[in-house]
Amino acid sequence: MATFIRIIVILVCIAGLGMASVIFGETLVEWWIPVLLCLSVSAAAAVPLGRRMKYLTTSSNRYVNFAAALVMVFSVVAGGLFTLNYYGSDRNSRSEVKAEVARKYRKTRHRSRRVSRRVYTQGEKYYVYYFELALPGGRRKELHVDTKQYHRTREGAVLTLEVEKGLFGVPVIKEHKIPVPPHTPRNQGRRMFPRRNPALD
């Protein structure tokens, strides 16, 4: 039973941190603000909860139990706050924010490759693409984009962000519109065959 509960707790922590990480990319806020808020709430809750973590950690060290409780509560609080703020946004508050693509870059990631039943190793690499946006007021924001958006957008291009006021008052990006460059036909400005001269007929 204890092992089953440990697995559930680990999965909940992973899910909470994963949701917070993903939704943070669509939230217009400095990273340290939600971190400090979540740490404050988590620390207050972890003090009484740490005394009961011995059942899961099998340790009598109060610092170990406090750290385990802090991580668990932080994961739940961070995931919950970001999720509620994003999906509870006010549609009537939607507005447009212009942002310039200050820089384009990509990060290398690696997939996991299974070696045996319980052993995984680093697998093939792949790329994740990002824009560094320059927002009004001098703020910067990292925006994850797909491969197509990355390659068709140049640095200096201006994006239109559809922003709504979140449930807790923190703005969230609901949609970003990337300008599509005008299409230029491949053979525009040149003829495949020269124009005939009637005088030579």
PDB file of N, CA, C and O in Angstrom, residues 135-189:
ATOM      1  N   LEU A 135       8.388  42.621 -25.444  1.00  0.00           N
ATOM      2  CA  LEU A 135       7.049  43.116 -25.137  1.00  0.00           C
ATOM      3  C   LEU A 135       7.081  44.593 -24.776  1.00  0.00           C
ATOM      4  O   LEU A 135       8.147  45.129 -24.435  1.00  0.00           O
ATOM      5  N   PRO A 136       5.942  45.265 -24.828  1.00  0.00           N
ATOM      6  CA  PRO A 136       5.880  46.664 -24.394  1.00  0.00           C
ATOM      7  C   PRO A 136       6.354  46.808 -22.949  1.00  0.00           C
ATOM      8  O   PRO A 136       6.068  45.963 -22.103  1.00  0.00           O
ATOM      9  N   GLY A 137       7.083  47.880 -22.691  1.00  0.00           N
ATOM     10  CA  GLY A 137       7.596  48.100 -21.345  1.00  0.00           C
ATOM     11  C   GLY A 137       8.962  47.497 -21.109  1.00  0.00           C
ATOM     12  O   GLY A 137       9.466  47.522 -19.985  1.00  0.00           O
ATOM     13  N   GLY A 138       9.560  46.901 -22.152  1.00  0.00           N
ATOM     14  CA  GLY A 138      10.895  46.344 -22.021  1.00  0.00           C
ATOM     15  C   GLY A 138      10.962  44.915 -21.524  1.00  0.00           C
ATOM     16  O   GLY A 138      12.044  44.378 -21.310  1.00  0.00           O
ATOM     17  N   ARG A 139       9.810  44.281 -21.313  1.00  0.00           N
ATOM     18  CA  ARG A 139       9.811  42.903 -20.839  1.00  0.00           C
ATOM     19  C   ARG A 139      10.177  41.940 -21.955  1.00  0.00           C
ATOM     20  O   ARG A 139       9.989  42.222 -23.134  1.00  0.00           O
ATOM     21  N   ARG A 140      10.685  40.774 -21.582  1.00  0.00           N
ATOM     22  CA  ARG A 140      11.038  39.722 -22.526  1.00  0.00           C
ATOM     23  C   ARG A 140      10.235  38.467 -22.184  1.00  0.00           C
ATOM     24  O   ARG A 140       9.944  38.188 -21.025  1.00  0.00           O
ATOM     25  N   LYS A 141       9.891  37.706 -23.222  1.00  0.00           N
ATOM     26  CA  LYS A 141       9.105  36.502 -23.010  1.00  0.00           C
ATOM     27  C   LYS A 141       9.544  35.413 -23.972  1.00  0.00           C
ATOM     28  O   LYS A 141       9.708  35.662 -25.165  1.00  0.00           O
ATOM     29  N   GLU A 142       9.754  34.223 -23.449  1.00  0.00           N
ATOM     30  CA  GLU A 142      10.092  33.071 -24.276  1.00  0.00           C
ATOM     31  C   GLU A 142       8.803  32.400 -24.732  1.00  0.00           C
ATOM     32  O   GLU A 142       7.941  32.062 -23.927  1.00  0.00           O
ATOM     33  N   LEU A 143       8.662  32.197 -26.046  1.00  0.00           N
ATOM     34  CA  LEU A 143       7.452  31.614 -26.614  1.00  0.00           C
ATOM     35  C   LEU A 143       7.822  30.379 -27.416  1.00  0.00           C
ATOM     36  O   LEU A 143       8.641  30.436 -28.334  1.00  0.00           O
ATOM     37  N   HIS A 144       7.224  29.250 -27.061  1.00  0.00           N
ATOM     38  CA  HIS A 144       7.456  28.003 -27.798  1.00  0.00           C
ATOM     39  C   HIS A 144       6.600  27.983 -29.062  1.00  0.00           C
ATOM     40  O   HIS A 144       5.403  28.268 -29.009  1.00  0.00           O
ATOM     41  N   VAL A 145       7.212  27.678 -30.209  1.00  0.00           N
ATOM     42  CA  VAL A 145       6.502  27.640 -31.479  1.00  0.00           C
ATOM     43  C   VAL A 145       6.828  26.339 -32.195  1.00  0.00           C
ATOM     44  O   VAL A 145       7.792  25.642 -31.846  1.00  0.00           O
ATOM     45  N   ASP A 146       6.021  26.019 -33.203  1.00  0.00           N
ATOM     46  CA  ASP A 146       6.298  24.803 -33.957  1.00  0.00           C
ATOM     47  C   ASP A 146       7.327  25.074 -35.054  1.00  0.00           C
ATOM     48  O   ASP A 146       7.730  26.211 -35.292  1.00  0.00           O
ATOM     49  N   THR A 147       7.718  24.010 -35.734  1.00  0.00           N
ATOM     50  CA  THR A 147       8.784  24.116 -36.737  1.00  0.00           C
ATOM     51  C   THR A 147       8.401  25.047 -37.874  1.00  0.00           C
ATOM     52  O   THR A 147       9.214  25.865 -38.337  1.00  0.00           O
ATOM     53  N   LYS A 148       7.156  24.949 -38.334  1.00  0.00           N
ATOM     54  CA  LYS A 148       6.704  25.774 -39.451  1.00  0.00           C
ATOM     55  C   LYS A 148       6.740  27.253 -39.092  1.00  0.00           C
ATOM     56  O   LYS A 148       7.199  28.093 -39.879  1.00  0.00           O
ATOM     57  N   GLN A 149       6.236  27.591 -37.920  1.00  0.00           N
ATOM     58  CA  GLN A 149       6.239  28.994 -37.480  1.00  0.00           C
ATOM     59  C   GLN A 149       7.661  29.507 -37.321  1.00  0.00           C
ATOM     60  O   GLN A 149       7.954  30.661 -37.630  1.00  0.00           O
ATOM     61  N   TYR A 150       8.548  28.652 -36.826  1.00  0.00           N
ATOM     62  CA  TYR A 150       9.940  29.055 -36.614  1.00  0.00           C
ATOM     63  C   TYR A 150      10.627  29.426 -37.926  1.00  0.00           C
ATOM     64  O   TYR A 150      11.300  30.447 -38.024  1.00  0.00           O
ATOM     65  N   HIS A 151      10.444  28.609 -38.941  1.00  0.00           N
ATOM     66  CA  HIS A 151      11.164  28.815 -40.190  1.00  0.00           C
ATOM     67  C   HIS A 151      10.558  29.924 -41.061  1.00  0.00           C
ATOM     68  O   HIS A 151      11.262  30.518 -41.872  1.00  0.00           O
ATOM     69  N   ARG A 152       9.284  30.194 -40.912  1.00  0.00           N
ATOM     70  CA  ARG A 152       8.678  31.199 -41.778  1.00  0.00           C
ATOM     71  C   ARG A 152       8.669  32.606 -41.159  1.00  0.00           C
ATOM     72  O   ARG A 152       8.219  33.551 -41.779  1.00  0.00           O
ATOM     73  N   THR A 153       9.179  32.723 -39.944  1.00  0.00           N
ATOM     74  CA  THR A 153       9.189  34.018 -39.261  1.00  0.00           C
ATOM     75  C   THR A 153      10.620  34.516 -39.104  1.00  0.00           C
ATOM     76  O   THR A 153      11.498  33.772 -38.663  1.00  0.00           O
ATOM     77  N   ARG A 154      10.849  35.755 -39.438  1.00  0.00           N
ATOM     78  CA  ARG A 154      12.178  36.346 -39.329  1.00  0.00           C
ATOM     79  C   ARG A 154      12.309  37.145 -38.036  1.00  0.00           C
ATOM     80  O   ARG A 154      11.326  37.608 -37.482  1.00  0.00           O
ATOM     81  N   GLU A 155      13.548  37.299 -37.592  1.00  0.00           N
ATOM     82  CA  GLU A 155      13.794  38.179 -36.455  1.00  0.00           C
ATOM     83  C   GLU A 155      13.426  39.612 -36.838  1.00  0.00           C
ATOM     84  O   GLU A 155      13.738  40.075 -37.929  1.00  0.00           O
ATOM     85  N   GLY A 156      12.760  40.293 -35.932  1.00  0.00           N
ATOM     86  CA  GLY A 156      12.265  41.633 -36.218  1.00  0.00           C
ATOM     87  C   GLY A 156      10.808  41.667 -36.604  1.00  0.00           C
ATOM     88  O   GLY A 156      10.202  42.745 -36.635  1.00  0.00           O
ATOM     89  N   ALA A 157      10.231  40.495 -36.901  1.00  0.00           N
ATOM     90  CA  ALA A 157       8.809  40.443 -37.235  1.00  0.00           C
ATOM     91  C   ALA A 157       7.970  40.777 -36.000  1.00  0.00           C
ATOM     92  O   ALA A 157       8.384  40.542 -34.863  1.00  0.00           O
ATOM     93  N   VAL A 158       6.794  41.335 -36.231  1.00  0.00           N
ATOM     94  CA  VAL A 158       5.908  41.723 -35.141  1.00  0.00           C
ATOM     95  C   VAL A 158       4.745  40.745 -35.051  1.00  0.00           C
ATOM     96  O   VAL A 158       4.032  40.521 -36.033  1.00  0.00           O
ATOM     97  N   LEU A 159       4.578  40.138 -33.884  1.00  0.00           N
ATOM     98  CA  LEU A 159       3.497  39.197 -33.634  1.00  0.00           C
ATOM     99  C   LEU A 159       2.360  39.888 -32.901  1.00  0.00           C
ATOM    100  O   LEU A 159       2.576  40.838 -32.146  1.00  0.00           O
ATOM    101  N   THR A 160       1.159  39.392 -33.115  1.00  0.00           N
ATOM    102  CA  THR A 160      -0.014  39.877 -32.392  1.00  0.00           C
ATOM    103  C   THR A 160      -0.437  38.817 -31.389  1.00  0.00           C
ATOM    104  O   THR A 160      -0.786  37.701 -31.762  1.00  0.00           O
ATOM    105  N   LEU A 161      -0.375  39.155 -30.108  1.00  0.00           N
ATOM    106  CA  LEU A 161      -0.758  38.233 -29.042  1.00  0.00           C
ATOM    107  C   LEU A 161      -2.164  38.554 -28.563  1.00  0.00           C
ATOM    108  O   LEU A 161      -2.474  39.704 -28.244  1.00  0.00           O
ATOM    109  N   GLU A 162      -3.028  37.549 -28.556  1.00  0.00           N
ATOM    110  CA  GLU A 162      -4.378  37.688 -28.000  1.00  0.00           C
ATOM    111  C   GLU A 162      -4.295  37.356 -26.511  1.00  0.00           C
ATOM    112  O   GLU A 162      -4.072  36.201 -26.129  1.00  0.00           O
ATOM    113  N   VAL A 163      -4.452  38.380 -25.677  1.00  0.00           N
ATOM    114  CA  VAL A 163      -4.234  38.234 -24.234  1.00  0.00           C
ATOM    115  C   VAL A 163      -5.534  38.422 -23.471  1.00  0.00           C
ATOM    116  O   VAL A 163      -6.343  39.290 -23.801  1.00  0.00           O
ATOM    117  N   GLU A 164      -5.734  37.576 -22.456  1.00  0.00           N
ATOM    118  CA  GLU A 164      -6.896  37.695 -21.583  1.00  0.00           C
ATOM    119  C   GLU A 164      -6.424  37.815 -20.125  1.00  0.00           C
ATOM    120  O   GLU A 164      -5.332  37.357 -19.779  1.00  0.00           O
ATOM    121  N   LYS A 165      -7.260  38.404 -19.298  1.00  0.00           N
ATOM    122  CA  LYS A 165      -6.970  38.528 -17.873  1.00  0.00           C
ATOM    123  C   LYS A 165      -7.292  37.203 -17.194  1.00  0.00           C
ATOM    124  O   LYS A 165      -8.411  36.702 -17.264  1.00  0.00           O
ATOM    125  N   GLY A 166      -6.287  36.613 -16.539  1.00  0.00           N
ATOM    126  CA  GLY A 166      -6.474  35.325 -15.888  1.00  0.00           C
ATOM    127  C   GLY A 166      -7.360  35.405 -14.664  1.00  0.00           C
ATOM    128  O   GLY A 166      -7.714  36.485 -14.193  1.00  0.00           O
ATOM    129  N   LEU A 167      -7.699  34.234 -14.130  1.00  0.00           N
ATOM    130  CA  LEU A 167      -8.583  34.171 -12.968  1.00  0.00           C
ATOM    131  C   LEU A 167      -8.008  34.927 -11.783  1.00  0.00           C
ATOM    132  O   LEU A 167      -8.749  35.552 -11.011  1.00  0.00           O
ATOM    133  N   PHE A 168      -6.684  34.909 -11.629  1.00  0.00           N
ATOM    134  CA  PHE A 168      -6.034  35.605 -10.519  1.00  0.00           C
ATOM    135  C   PHE A 168      -5.434  36.936 -10.952  1.00  0.00           C
ATOM    136  O   PHE A 168      -4.580  37.494 -10.251  1.00  0.00           O
ATOM    137  N   GLY A 169      -5.865  37.427 -12.097  1.00  0.00           N
ATOM    138  CA  GLY A 169      -5.422  38.729 -12.563  1.00  0.00           C
ATOM    139  C   GLY A 169      -4.133  38.727 -13.358  1.00  0.00           C
ATOM    140  O   GLY A 169      -3.683  39.786 -13.801  1.00  0.00           O
ATOM    141  N   VAL A 170      -3.518  37.566 -13.560  1.00  0.00           N
ATOM    142  CA  VAL A 170      -2.270  37.481 -14.318  1.00  0.00           C
ATOM    143  C   VAL A 170      -2.605  37.241 -15.796  1.00  0.00           C
ATOM    144  O   VAL A 170      -3.299  36.279 -16.114  1.00  0.00           O
ATOM    145  N   PRO A 171      -2.132  38.097 -16.709  1.00  0.00           N
ATOM    146  CA  PRO A 171      -2.476  37.951 -18.132  1.00  0.00           C
ATOM    147  C   PRO A 171      -1.953  36.649 -18.719  1.00  0.00           C
ATOM    148  O   PRO A 171      -0.862  36.189 -18.393  1.00  0.00           O
ATOM    149  N   VAL A 172      -2.762  36.057 -19.605  1.00  0.00           N
ATOM    150  CA  VAL A 172      -2.375  34.818 -20.275  1.00  0.00           C
ATOM    151  C   VAL A 172      -2.552  34.981 -21.782  1.00  0.00           C
ATOM    152  O   VAL A 172      -3.426  35.705 -22.240  1.00  0.00           O
ATOM    153  N   ILE A 173      -1.692  34.312 -22.533  1.00  0.00           N
ATOM    154  CA  ILE A 173      -1.747  34.349 -23.996  1.00  0.00           C
ATOM    155  C   ILE A 173      -2.673  33.241 -24.471  1.00  0.00           C
ATOM    156  O   ILE A 173      -2.408  32.058 -24.249  1.00  0.00           O
ATOM    157  N   LYS A 174      -3.759  33.614 -25.140  1.00  0.00           N
ATOM    158  CA  LYS A 174      -4.695  32.633 -25.659  1.00  0.00           C
ATOM    159  C   LYS A 174      -4.415  32.274 -27.111  1.00  0.00           C
ATOM    160  O   LYS A 174      -4.755  31.190 -27.566  1.00  0.00           O
ATOM    161  N   GLU A 175      -3.775  33.190 -27.814  1.00  0.00           N
ATOM    162  CA  GLU A 175      -3.484  32.926 -29.225  1.00  0.00           C
ATOM    163  C   GLU A 175      -2.384  33.894 -29.675  1.00  0.00           C
ATOM    164  O   GLU A 175      -2.317  35.026 -29.199  1.00  0.00           O
ATOM    165  N   HIS A 176      -1.527  33.422 -30.558  1.00  0.00           N
ATOM    166  CA  HIS A 176      -0.537  34.327 -31.146  1.00  0.00           C
ATOM    167  C   HIS A 176      -0.610  34.212 -32.662  1.00  0.00           C
ATOM    168  O   HIS A 176      -0.628  33.124 -33.217  1.00  0.00           O
ATOM    169  N   LYS A 177      -0.689  35.368 -33.296  1.00  0.00           N
ATOM    170  CA  LYS A 177      -0.818  35.432 -34.739  1.00  0.00           C
ATOM    171  C   LYS A 177       0.519  35.845 -35.344  1.00  0.00           C
ATOM    172  O   LYS A 177       1.028  36.930 -35.066  1.00  0.00           O
ATOM    173  N   ILE A 178       1.068  34.966 -36.159  1.00  0.00           N
ATOM    174  CA  ILE A 178       2.341  35.237 -36.807  1.00  0.00           C
ATOM    175  C   ILE A 178       2.082  35.724 -38.221  1.00  0.00           C
ATOM    176  O   ILE A 178       1.388  35.063 -38.990  1.00  0.00           O
ATOM    177  N   PRO A 179       2.604  36.893 -38.586  1.00  0.00           N
ATOM    178  CA  PRO A 179       2.361  37.415 -39.934  1.00  0.00           C
ATOM    179  C   PRO A 179       2.938  36.493 -40.998  1.00  0.00           C
ATOM    180  O   PRO A 179       4.064  36.007 -40.877  1.00  0.00           O
ATOM    181  N   VAL A 180       2.147  36.235 -42.028  1.00  0.00           N
ATOM    182  CA  VAL A 180       2.590  35.379 -43.125  1.00  0.00           C
ATOM    183  C   VAL A 180       3.200  36.258 -44.199  1.00  0.00           C
ATOM    184  O   VAL A 180       2.554  37.197 -44.686  1.00  0.00           O
ATOM    185  N   PRO A 181       4.447  36.017 -44.602  1.00  0.00           N
ATOM    186  CA  PRO A 181       5.059  36.844 -45.643  1.00  0.00           C
ATOM    187  C   PRO A 181       4.322  36.685 -46.960  1.00  0.00           C
ATOM    188  O   PRO A 181       3.780  35.625 -47.243  1.00  0.00           O
ATOM    189  N   PRO A 182       4.253  37.760 -47.765  1.00  0.00           N
ATOM    190  CA  PRO A 182       3.549  37.666 -49.048  1.00  0.00           C
ATOM    191  C   PRO A 182       4.160  36.605 -49.927  1.00  0.00           C
ATOM    192  O   PRO A 182       5.380  36.443 -49.986  1.00  0.00           O
ATOM    193  N   HIS A 183       3.288  35.870 -50.623  1.00  0.00           N
ATOM    194  CA  HIS A 183       3.747  34.782 -51.482  1.00  0.00           C
ATOM    195  C   HIS A 183       4.258  35.346 -52.797  1.00  0.00           C
ATOM    196  O   HIS A 183       3.611  36.167 -53.433  1.00  0.00           O
ATOM    197  N   THR A 184       5.435  34.908 -53.163  1.00  0.00           N
ATOM    198  CA  THR A 184       6.023  35.331 -54.430  1.00  0.00           C
ATOM    199  C   THR A 184       6.134  34.123 -55.344  1.00  0.00           C
ATOM    200  O   THR A 184       6.816  33.149 -55.002  1.00  0.00           O
ATOM    201  N   PRO A 185       5.426  34.125 -56.491  1.00  0.00           N
ATOM    202  CA  PRO A 185       5.515  32.988 -57.402  1.00  0.00           C
ATOM    203  C   PRO A 185       6.969  32.717 -57.782  1.00  0.00           C
ATOM    204  O   PRO A 185       7.783  33.625 -57.908  1.00  0.00           O
ATOM    205  N   ARG A 186       7.288  31.451 -57.966  1.00  0.00           N
ATOM    206  CA  ARG A 186       8.657  31.046 -58.222  1.00  0.00           C
ATOM    207  C   ARG A 186       9.241  31.707 -59.463  1.00  0.00           C
ATOM    208  O   ARG A 186      10.392  32.098 -59.489  1.00  0.00           O
ATOM    209  N   ASN A 187       8.429  31.868 -60.515  1.00  0.00           N
ATOM    210  CA  ASN A 187       8.935  32.397 -61.780  1.00  0.00           C
ATOM    211  C   ASN A 187       8.494  33.832 -62.033  1.00  0.00           C
ATOM    212  O   ASN A 187       8.496  34.301 -63.166  1.00  0.00           O
ATOM    213  N   GLN A 188       8.042  34.532 -60.935  1.00  0.00           N
ATOM    214  CA  GLN A 188       7.622  35.908 -61.120  1.00  0.00           C
ATOM    215  C   GLN A 188       8.828  36.773 -61.509  1.00  0.00           C
ATOM    216  O   GLN A 188       9.901  36.687 -60.936  1.00  0.00           O
ATOM    217  N   GLY A 189       8.659  37.627 -62.543  1.00  0.00           N
ATOM    218  CA  GLY A 189       9.719  38.520 -62.980  1.00  0.00           C
ATOM    219  C   GLY A 189      10.599  37.923 -64.062  1.00  0.00           C
ATOM    220  O   GLY A 189      11.508  38.569 -64.541  1.00  0.00           O
TER     221      GLY A 189
END
